[in-house]
Coordinates of C-alpha atoms and ligand atoms in Angstrom, one line a residue:
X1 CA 16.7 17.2 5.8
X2 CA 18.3 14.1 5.0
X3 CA 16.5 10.8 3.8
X4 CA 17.5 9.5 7.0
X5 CA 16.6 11.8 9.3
X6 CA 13.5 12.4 7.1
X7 CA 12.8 8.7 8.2
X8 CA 13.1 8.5 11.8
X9 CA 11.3 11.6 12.3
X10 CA 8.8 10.1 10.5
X11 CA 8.2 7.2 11.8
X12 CA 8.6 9.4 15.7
X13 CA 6.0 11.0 14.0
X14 CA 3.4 8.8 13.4
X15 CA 3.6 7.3 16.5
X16 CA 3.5 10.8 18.5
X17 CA 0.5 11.7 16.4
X18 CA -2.0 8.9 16.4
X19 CA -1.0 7.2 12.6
X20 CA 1.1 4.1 12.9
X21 CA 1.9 2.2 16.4
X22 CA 4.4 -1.2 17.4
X23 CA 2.1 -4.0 17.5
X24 CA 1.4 -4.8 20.9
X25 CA 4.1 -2.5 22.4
X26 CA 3.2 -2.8 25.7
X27 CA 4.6 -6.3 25.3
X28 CA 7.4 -4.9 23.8
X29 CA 6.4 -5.1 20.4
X30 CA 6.1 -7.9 17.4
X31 CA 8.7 -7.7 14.7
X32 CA 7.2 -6.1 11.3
X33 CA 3.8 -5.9 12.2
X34 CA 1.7 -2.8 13.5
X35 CA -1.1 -1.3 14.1
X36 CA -3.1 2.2 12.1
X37 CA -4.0 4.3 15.3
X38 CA -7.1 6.6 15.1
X39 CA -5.7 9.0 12.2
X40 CA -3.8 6.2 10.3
X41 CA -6.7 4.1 10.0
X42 CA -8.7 7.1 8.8
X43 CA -6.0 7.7 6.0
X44 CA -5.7 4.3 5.2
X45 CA -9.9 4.0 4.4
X46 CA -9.4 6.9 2.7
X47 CA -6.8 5.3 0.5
X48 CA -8.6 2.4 -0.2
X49 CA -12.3 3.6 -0.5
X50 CA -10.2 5.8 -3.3
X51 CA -8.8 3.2 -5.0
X52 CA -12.6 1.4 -4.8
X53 CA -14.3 3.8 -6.3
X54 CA -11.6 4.2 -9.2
X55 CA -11.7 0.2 -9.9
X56 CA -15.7 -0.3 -9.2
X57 CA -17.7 2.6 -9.6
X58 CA -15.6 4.5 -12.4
X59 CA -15.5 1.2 -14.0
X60 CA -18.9 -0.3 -15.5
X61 CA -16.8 -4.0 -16.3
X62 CA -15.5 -4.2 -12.8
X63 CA -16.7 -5.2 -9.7
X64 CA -15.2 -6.1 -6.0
X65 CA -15.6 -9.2 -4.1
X66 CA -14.4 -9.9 -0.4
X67 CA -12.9 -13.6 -0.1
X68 CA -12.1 -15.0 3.1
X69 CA -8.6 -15.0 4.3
X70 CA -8.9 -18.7 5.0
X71 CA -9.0 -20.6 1.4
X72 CA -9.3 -24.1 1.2
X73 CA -5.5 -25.6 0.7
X74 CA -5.3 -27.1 -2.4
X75 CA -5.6 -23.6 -3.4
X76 CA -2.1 -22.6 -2.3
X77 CA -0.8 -26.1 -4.1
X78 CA -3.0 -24.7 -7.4
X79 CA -1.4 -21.6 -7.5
X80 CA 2.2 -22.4 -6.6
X81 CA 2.4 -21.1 -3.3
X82 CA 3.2 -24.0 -1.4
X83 CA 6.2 -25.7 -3.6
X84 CA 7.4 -21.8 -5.0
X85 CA 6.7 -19.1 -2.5
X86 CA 9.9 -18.6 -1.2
X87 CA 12.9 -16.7 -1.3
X88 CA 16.4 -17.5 -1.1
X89 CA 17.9 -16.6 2.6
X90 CA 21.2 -17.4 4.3
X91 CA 22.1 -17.7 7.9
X92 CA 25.0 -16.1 9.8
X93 CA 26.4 -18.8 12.2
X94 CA 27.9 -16.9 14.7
X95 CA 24.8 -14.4 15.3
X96 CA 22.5 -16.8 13.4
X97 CA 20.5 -14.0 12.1
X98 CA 18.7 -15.0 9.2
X99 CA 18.8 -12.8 5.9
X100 CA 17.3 -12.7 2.7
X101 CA 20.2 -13.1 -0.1
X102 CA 19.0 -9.7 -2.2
X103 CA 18.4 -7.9 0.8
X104 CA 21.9 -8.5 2.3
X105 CA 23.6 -7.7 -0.8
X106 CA 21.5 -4.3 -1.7
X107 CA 22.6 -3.1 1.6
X108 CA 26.5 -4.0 1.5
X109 CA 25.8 -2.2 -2.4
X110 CA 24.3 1.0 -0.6
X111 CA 27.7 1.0 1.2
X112 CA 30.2 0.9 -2.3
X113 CA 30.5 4.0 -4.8
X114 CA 27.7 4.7 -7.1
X115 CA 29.7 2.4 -10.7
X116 CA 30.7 -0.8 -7.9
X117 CA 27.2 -0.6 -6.2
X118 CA 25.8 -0.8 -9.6
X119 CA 28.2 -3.7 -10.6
X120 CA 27.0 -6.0 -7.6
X121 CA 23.0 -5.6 -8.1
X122 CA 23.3 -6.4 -11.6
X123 CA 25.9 -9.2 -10.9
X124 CA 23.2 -10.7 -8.3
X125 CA 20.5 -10.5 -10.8
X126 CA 22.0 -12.7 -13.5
X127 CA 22.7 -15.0 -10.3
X128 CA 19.3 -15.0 -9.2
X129 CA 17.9 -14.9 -12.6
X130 CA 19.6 -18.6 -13.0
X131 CA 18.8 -19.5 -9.3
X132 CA 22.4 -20.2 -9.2
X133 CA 22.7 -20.2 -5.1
X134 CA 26.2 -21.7 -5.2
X135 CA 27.2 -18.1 -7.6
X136 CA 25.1 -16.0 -4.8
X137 CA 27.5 -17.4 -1.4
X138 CA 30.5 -17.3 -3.8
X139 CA 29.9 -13.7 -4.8
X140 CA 29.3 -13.0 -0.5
X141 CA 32.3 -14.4 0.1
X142 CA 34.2 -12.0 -2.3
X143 CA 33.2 -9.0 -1.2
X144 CA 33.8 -9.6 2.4
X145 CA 30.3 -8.8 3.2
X146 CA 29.3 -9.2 6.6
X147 CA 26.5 -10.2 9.7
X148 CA 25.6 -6.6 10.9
X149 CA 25.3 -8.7 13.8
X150 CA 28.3 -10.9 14.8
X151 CA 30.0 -9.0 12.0
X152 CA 31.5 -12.5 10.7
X153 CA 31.5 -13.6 7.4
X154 CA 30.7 -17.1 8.6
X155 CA 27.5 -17.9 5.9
X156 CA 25.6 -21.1 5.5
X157 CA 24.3 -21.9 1.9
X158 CA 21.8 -20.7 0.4
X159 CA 18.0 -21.9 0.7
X160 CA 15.0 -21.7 0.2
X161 CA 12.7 -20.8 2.5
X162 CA 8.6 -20.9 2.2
X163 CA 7.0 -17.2 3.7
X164 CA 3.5 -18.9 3.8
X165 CA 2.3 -18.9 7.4
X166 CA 0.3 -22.6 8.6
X167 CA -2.4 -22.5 11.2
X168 CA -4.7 -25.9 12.2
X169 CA -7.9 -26.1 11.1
X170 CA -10.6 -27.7 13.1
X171 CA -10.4 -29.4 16.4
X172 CA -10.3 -33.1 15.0
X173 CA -6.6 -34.4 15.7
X174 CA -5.9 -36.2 12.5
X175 CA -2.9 -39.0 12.1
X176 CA -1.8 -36.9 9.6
X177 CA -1.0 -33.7 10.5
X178 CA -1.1 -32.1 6.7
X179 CA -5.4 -32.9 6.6
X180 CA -5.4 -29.7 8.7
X181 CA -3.4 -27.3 7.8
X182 CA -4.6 -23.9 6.6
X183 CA -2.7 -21.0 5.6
X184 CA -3.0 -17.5 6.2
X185 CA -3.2 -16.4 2.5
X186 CA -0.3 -14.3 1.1
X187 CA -2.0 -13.1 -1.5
X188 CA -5.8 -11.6 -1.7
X189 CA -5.9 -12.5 -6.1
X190 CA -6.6 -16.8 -5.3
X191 CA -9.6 -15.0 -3.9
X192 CA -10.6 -13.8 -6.7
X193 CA -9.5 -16.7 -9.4
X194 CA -11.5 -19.7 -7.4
X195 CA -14.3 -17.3 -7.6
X196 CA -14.1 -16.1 -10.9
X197 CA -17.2 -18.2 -12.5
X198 CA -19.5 -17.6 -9.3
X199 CA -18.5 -13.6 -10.3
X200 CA -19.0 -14.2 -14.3
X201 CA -21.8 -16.6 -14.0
X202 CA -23.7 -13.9 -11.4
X203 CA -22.9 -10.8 -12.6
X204 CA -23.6 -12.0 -16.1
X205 CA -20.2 -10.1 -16.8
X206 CA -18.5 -10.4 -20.2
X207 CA -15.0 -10.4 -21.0
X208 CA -12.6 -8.1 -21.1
X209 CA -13.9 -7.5 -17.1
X210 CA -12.1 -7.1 -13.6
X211 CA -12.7 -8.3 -10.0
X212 CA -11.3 -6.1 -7.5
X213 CA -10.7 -7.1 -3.5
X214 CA -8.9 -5.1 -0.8
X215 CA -7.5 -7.4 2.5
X216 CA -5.6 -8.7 4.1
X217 CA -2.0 -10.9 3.4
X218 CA 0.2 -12.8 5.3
X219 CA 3.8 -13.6 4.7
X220 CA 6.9 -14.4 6.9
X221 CA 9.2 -12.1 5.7
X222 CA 12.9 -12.3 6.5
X223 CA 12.5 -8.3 7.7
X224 CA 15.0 -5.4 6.9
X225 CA 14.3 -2.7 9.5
X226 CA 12.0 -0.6 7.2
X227 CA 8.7 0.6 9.0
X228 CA 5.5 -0.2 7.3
X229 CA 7.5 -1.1 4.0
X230 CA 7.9 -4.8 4.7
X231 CA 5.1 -6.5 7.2
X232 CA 4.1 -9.3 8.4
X233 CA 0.7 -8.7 8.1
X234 CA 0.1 -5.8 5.9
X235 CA -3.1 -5.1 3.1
X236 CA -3.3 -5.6 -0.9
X237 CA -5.6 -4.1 -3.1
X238 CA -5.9 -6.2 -6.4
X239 CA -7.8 -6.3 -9.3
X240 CA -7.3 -9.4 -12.1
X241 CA -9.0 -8.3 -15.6
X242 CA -9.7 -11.2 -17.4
X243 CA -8.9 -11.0 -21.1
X244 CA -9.4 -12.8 -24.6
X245 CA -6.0 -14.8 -25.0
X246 CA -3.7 -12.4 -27.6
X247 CA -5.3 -9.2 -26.0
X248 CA -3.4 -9.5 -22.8
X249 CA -0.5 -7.1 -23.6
X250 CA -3.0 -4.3 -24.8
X251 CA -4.6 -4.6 -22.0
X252 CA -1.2 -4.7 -19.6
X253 CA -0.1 -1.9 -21.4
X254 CA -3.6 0.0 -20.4
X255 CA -3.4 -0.3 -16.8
X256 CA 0.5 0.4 -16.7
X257 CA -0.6 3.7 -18.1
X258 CA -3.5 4.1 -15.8
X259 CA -2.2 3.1 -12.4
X260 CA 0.6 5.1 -12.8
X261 CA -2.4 7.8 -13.4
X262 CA -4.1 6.7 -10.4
X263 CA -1.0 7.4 -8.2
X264 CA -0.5 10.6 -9.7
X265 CA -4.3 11.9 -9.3
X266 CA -3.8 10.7 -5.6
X267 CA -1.4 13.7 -5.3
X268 CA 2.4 11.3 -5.7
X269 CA 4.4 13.7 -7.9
X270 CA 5.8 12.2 -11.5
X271 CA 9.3 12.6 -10.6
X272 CA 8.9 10.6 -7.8
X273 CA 7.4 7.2 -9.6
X274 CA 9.1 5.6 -12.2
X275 CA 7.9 2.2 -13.9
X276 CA 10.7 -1.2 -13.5
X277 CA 10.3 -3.7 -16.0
X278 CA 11.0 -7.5 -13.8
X279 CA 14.6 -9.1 -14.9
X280 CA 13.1 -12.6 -14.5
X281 CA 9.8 -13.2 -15.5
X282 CA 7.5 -15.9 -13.5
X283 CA 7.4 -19.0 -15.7
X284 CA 3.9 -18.3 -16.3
X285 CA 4.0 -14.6 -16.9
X286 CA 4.6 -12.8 -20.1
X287 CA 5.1 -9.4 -18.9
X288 CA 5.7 -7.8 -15.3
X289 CA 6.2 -4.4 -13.7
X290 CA 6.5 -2.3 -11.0
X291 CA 5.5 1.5 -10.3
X292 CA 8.5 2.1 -7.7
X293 CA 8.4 5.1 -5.6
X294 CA 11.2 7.4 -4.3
X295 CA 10.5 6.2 -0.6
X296 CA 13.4 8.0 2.4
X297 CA 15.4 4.8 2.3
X298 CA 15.6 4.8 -1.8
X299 CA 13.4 3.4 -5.2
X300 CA 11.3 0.4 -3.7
X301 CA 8.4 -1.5 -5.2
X302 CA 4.7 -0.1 -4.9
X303 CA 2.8 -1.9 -7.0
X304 CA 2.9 -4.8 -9.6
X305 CA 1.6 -5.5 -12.5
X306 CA 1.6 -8.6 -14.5
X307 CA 0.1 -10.1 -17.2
X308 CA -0.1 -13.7 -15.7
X309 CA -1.7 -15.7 -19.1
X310 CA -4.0 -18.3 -18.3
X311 CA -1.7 -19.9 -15.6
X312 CA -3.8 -19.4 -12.5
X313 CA -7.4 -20.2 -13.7
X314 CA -5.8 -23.4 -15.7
X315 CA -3.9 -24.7 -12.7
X316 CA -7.4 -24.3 -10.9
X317 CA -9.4 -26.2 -13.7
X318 CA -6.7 -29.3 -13.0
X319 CA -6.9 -29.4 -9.3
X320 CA -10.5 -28.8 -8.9
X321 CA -11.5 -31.0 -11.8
X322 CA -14.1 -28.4 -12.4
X323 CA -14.3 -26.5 -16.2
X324 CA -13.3 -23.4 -15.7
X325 CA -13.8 -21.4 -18.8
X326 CA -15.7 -18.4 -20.3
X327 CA -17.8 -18.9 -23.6
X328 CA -17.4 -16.1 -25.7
X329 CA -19.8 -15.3 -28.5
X330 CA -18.5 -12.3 -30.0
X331 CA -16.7 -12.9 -33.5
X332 CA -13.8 -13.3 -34.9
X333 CA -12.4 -11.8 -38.0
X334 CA -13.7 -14.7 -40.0
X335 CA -17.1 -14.4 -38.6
X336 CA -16.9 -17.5 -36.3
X337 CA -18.1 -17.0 -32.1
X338 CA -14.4 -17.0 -30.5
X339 CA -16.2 -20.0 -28.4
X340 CA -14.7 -21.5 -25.3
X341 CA -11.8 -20.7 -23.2
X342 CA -9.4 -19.9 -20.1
X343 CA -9.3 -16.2 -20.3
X344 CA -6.2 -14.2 -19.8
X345 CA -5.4 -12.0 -16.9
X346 CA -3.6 -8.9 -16.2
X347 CA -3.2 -8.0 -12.7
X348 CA -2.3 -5.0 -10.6
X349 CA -1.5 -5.3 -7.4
X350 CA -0.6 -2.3 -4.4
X351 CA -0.1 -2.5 -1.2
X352 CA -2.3 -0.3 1.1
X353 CA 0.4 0.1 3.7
X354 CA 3.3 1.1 1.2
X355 CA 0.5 3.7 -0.5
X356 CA -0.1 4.9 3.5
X357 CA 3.9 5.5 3.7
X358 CA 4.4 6.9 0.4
X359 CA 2.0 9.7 1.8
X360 CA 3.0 10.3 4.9
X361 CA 7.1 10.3 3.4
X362 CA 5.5 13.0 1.2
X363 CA 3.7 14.9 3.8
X364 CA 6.4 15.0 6.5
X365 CA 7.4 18.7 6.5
X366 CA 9.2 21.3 8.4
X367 CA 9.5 24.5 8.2
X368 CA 10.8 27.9 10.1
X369 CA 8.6 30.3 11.0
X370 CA 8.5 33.6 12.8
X371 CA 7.2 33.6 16.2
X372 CA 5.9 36.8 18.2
X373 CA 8.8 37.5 19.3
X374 CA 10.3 39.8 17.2
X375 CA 13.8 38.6 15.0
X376 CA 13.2 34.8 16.9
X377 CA 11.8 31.9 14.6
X378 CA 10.3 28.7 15.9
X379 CA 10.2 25.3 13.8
X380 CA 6.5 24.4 12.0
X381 CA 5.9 20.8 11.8
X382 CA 2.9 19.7 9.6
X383 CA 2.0 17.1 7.5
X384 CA 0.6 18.0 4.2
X385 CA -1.8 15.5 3.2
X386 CA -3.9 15.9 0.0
X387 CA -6.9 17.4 1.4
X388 CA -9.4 14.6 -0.1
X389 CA -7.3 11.6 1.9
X390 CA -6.5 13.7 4.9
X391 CA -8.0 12.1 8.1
X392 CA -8.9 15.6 9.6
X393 CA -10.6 17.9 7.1
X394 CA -11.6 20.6 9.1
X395 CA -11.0 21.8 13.2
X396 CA -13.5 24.6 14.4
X397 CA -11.5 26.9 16.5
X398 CA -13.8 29.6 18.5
X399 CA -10.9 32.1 19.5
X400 CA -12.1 32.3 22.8
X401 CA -14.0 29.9 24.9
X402 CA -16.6 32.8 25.8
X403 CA -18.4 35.5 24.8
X404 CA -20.9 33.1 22.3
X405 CA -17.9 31.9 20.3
X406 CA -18.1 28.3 21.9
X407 CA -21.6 28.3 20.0
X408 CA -21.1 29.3 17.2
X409 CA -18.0 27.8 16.2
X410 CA -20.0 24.0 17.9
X411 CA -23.2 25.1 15.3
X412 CA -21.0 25.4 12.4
X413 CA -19.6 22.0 13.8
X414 CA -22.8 20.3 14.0
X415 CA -23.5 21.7 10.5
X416 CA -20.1 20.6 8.7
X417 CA -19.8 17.0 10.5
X418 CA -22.6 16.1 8.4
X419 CA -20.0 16.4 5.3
X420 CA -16.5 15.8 6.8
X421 CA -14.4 14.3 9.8
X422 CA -14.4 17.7 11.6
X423 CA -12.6 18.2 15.0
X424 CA -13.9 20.9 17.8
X425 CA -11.0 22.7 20.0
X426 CA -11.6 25.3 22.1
X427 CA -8.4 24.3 24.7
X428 CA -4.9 26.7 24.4
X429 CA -3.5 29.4 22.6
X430 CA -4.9 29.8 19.0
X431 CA -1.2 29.0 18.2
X432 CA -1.2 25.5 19.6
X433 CA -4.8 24.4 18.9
X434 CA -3.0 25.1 14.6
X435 CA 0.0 23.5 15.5
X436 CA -2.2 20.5 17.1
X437 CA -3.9 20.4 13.5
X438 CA -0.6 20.9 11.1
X439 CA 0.6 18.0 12.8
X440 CA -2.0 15.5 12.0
X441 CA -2.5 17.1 8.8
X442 CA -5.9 18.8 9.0
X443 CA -6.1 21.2 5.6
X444 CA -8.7 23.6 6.8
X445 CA -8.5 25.5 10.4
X446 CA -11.8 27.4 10.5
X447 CA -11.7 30.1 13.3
X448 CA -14.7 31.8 15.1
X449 CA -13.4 35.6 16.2
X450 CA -15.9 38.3 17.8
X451 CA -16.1 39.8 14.3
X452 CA -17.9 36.6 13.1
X453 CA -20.8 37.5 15.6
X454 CA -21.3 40.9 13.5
X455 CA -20.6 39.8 9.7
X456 CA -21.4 36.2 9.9
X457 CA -17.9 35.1 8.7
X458 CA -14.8 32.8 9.4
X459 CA -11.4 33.0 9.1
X460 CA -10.3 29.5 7.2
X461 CA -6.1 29.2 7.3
X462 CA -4.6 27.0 4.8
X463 CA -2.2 24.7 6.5
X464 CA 0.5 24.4 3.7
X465 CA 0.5 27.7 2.6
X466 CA -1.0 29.7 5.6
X467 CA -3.1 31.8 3.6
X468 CA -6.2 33.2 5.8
X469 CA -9.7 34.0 4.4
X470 CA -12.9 35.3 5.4
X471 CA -15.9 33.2 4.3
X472 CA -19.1 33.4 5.1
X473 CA -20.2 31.2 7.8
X474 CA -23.6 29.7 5.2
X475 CA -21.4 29.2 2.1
X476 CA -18.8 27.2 4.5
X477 CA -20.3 23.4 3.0
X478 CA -19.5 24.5 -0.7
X479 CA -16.4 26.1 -0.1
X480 CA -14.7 23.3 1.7
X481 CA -16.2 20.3 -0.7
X482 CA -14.8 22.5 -3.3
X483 CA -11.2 22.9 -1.9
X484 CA -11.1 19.4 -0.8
X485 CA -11.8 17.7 -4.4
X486 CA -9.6 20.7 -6.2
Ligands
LIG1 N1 -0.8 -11.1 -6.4 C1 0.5 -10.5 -6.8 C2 1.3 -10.2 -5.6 O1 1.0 -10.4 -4.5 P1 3.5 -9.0 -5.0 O2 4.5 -8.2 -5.8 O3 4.1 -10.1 -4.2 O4 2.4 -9.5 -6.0 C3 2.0 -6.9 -4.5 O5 2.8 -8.0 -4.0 C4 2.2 -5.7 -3.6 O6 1.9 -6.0 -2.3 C5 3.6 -5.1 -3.6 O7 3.8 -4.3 -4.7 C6 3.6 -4.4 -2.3 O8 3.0 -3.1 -2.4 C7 2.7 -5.2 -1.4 N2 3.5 -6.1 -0.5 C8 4.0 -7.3 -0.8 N3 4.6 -7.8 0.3 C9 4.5 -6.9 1.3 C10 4.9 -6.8 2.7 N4 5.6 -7.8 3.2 N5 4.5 -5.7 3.4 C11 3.8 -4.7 2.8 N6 3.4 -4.7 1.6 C12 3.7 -5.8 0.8

């Protein structure tokens, strides 16, 4: 299958099955935003209570926090957010489509040979590494690249353009109108900075120690058609570990090594993750990567990770006129407390929605299979979800819906739902009720057969590999908590 066609039947997919849906679709949709349907919304908890547990509970020096989205807004000045967040767009007159500068470019590269492709990205990147806007039009212009629109080459320069969105606070009318603006925050980590001594001071933590928050972001984006890869409104999961200044780069070179761990222990093969070290450093950063993934539509960003020095809790002290700084009594190596200062912090940051992609791209599988007939071969369509994040870990299938199967296979449901997300069928062919359950990715079909009245057994079918085996119906608990963790 191509990466193309691997894509649209993906994304037909998810919406046929219950993941992913068009936000408000019956309204025709809103551009880059969706919503999780029943099972996508059960993978995506299962993606994040994973990455919970692996930041809180299998970390004693980190714990997790949940800010509001709302922040107060001299926050977003603090950070940078309201003079810096923004990216460099152009406009097509004729179709007056919008585009962002890199995004435009990487597509007309996708479009060259493999040597001038390469040529163009790493001629935009010294451009954009200079925020030379006048080089970025002039190097448009040369190649000739085009509105996939009007396809004109009729640009306007290049600007800037903010990707915070502003709501109104309050019902107060105010003469001016910046005392009420709030933003929808595009980032969860100002979360977890302005609260960094309530966290400290509370949890009586001591450096080197972590806050981690899952929620919510918000940002404008100038969107390439690309699914759940670039929202509107889409979910981080972030975690800032605050550091002793001159430790920072041991500790960024710790959790390179263990998110990229992380992903792989979530079931992402090696070959398909690879680390990217940025071109062009934030002013205030000192080292930045990302873990990129293989996704259908080519290597794209899944998480970052930056060591961001003391820029964000400093700029915080001078806005809020409030000290924010960590005394630290252990010693130095001439016996003296390291005393008071802003710590250091090295930050990862992944977004839930890219992780819930990068699965399903993974899962997406068909396959041809014989059917009854004899020398005639159907096509098998499942979705092969590590068992431990799958939505659906078991269906109970009584073979018939007589004869005291019903019951038995509905006690051994009763029994199991206690442990898992089960599912009870009992309606169709045997053959549809698996192919029901291969496509929403259930690992386990457990089926009740007359013999199962006699020996007290099961038949459990493997979905990937469609292996079949008899268990007994009492050892059913252990066997399945034991394939789901392996
Ligand atoms: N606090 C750092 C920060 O926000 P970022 O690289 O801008 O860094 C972190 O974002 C992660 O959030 C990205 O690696 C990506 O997984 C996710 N992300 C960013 N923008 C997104 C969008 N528009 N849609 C979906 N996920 C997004």
């Amino acid at each position: 299958m191509s990466s193309e066609s691997l894509f649209s039947k993906l994304t037909a997919h998810a919406k046929e099955y219950g993941y992913i849906f068009q936000s408000s679709e019956i309204y025709d949709g809103l551009s880059a935003v969706y919503d999780y349907g029943q099972y996508g919304a059960q993978l995506k908890k299962n993606i994040r209570d994973a990455w919970w547990k692996s930041m809180t509970q299998l970390h004693d020096n980190i714990v997790g926090i949940d800010a509001a989205i709302f922040m107060h807004p001299t926050t977003w000045k603090a950070s940078g957010h309201v003079d810096n967040f923004s990216d460099p767009m152009i406009d097509n007159k004729d179709s007056k489509k919008r585009y962002r500068v890199d995004h435009l470019i990487e597509a007309h590269a996708a479009t060259l040979s493999a040597e001038d492709g390469k040529q163009l990205i790493e001629a935009m990147e010294a451009l954009l590494a200079k925020d030379d806007y006048q080089g970025i039009l002039s190097l448009i212009n040369e190649h000739k690249i085009k509105c996939g629109i009007s396809g004109t080459c009729n640009w306007t320069e290049v600007r800037q353009f903010n990707l915070m969105f502003q709501t109104e606070f309050g019902a107060v009318a105010s003469d001016n109108q910046d005392d009420n603006i709030v933003y929808l925050r595009p980032e969860t980590a100002q979360g977890i900075f302005v609260n960094f001594l309530n966290v400290q001071k509370t949890g009586r933590m001591k450096i080197p120690f972590g806050i981690a928050q899952t929620g919510k972001a918000f940002r404008n984006e100038i969107v390439a058609r690309q699914f759940i890869f670039r929202m509107r409104e889409f979910e981080q999961m972030e975690m800032q570990f605050f550091v002793r200044p001159g430790t920072e780069l041991e500790w960024y070179a710790y959790w390179k090594e263990n998110r990229m761990k992380w992903h792989q222990a979530l079931g992402i093969p090696a070959e398909k993750l690879r680390y990217h070290d940025h071109a062009k450093l934030a002013h205030y950063a000192n080292a930045a990567l990302d873990i990129e993934f293989e996704f259908p539509f080519g290597w794209k960003e899944l998480e970052g990770i930056h060591s961001r020095t003391n820029y964000d809790l400093s700029r915080h002290q001078e806005f809020s006129k409030k000290k924010i700084q960590y005394f630290d009594n252990d010693l130095n190596p001439e016996g003296k407390p390291y005393g008071n200062y802003v710590p250091y912090v090295v930050e990862t940051s992944v977004g839930l929605d890219r992780l819930v992609l990068t699965i399903l791209s993974l899962a997406f599988k068909e396959e041809e299979v014989p059917t009854a007939e004899e020398g005639k071969t159907d096509i098998r369509t499942y979705l092969s979800i590590p068992a431990a994040i799958a939505p659906v870990k078991a269906a109970i299938l009584p073979l018939v819906k007589k004869e005291g199967l019903p019951e038995i296979a509905n006690s051994i449901t009763t029994e199991l739902r206690k442990h898992f997300h089960c599912q009870y069928d009992e309606k169709d062919s045997i053959g549809k009720r698996y192919r029901r359950q291969d496509a929403i990715g259930t690992p386990f079909c457990i089926t009740v057969d007359h013999q199962s009245k006699e020996d007290e057994m099961v038949t459990v079918r493997h979905r990937d590999s469609l292996i079949q085996e008899r268990i007994p119906i009492k050892g059913l608990t252990q066997y399945l908590q034991k394939a789901i963790q392996g």
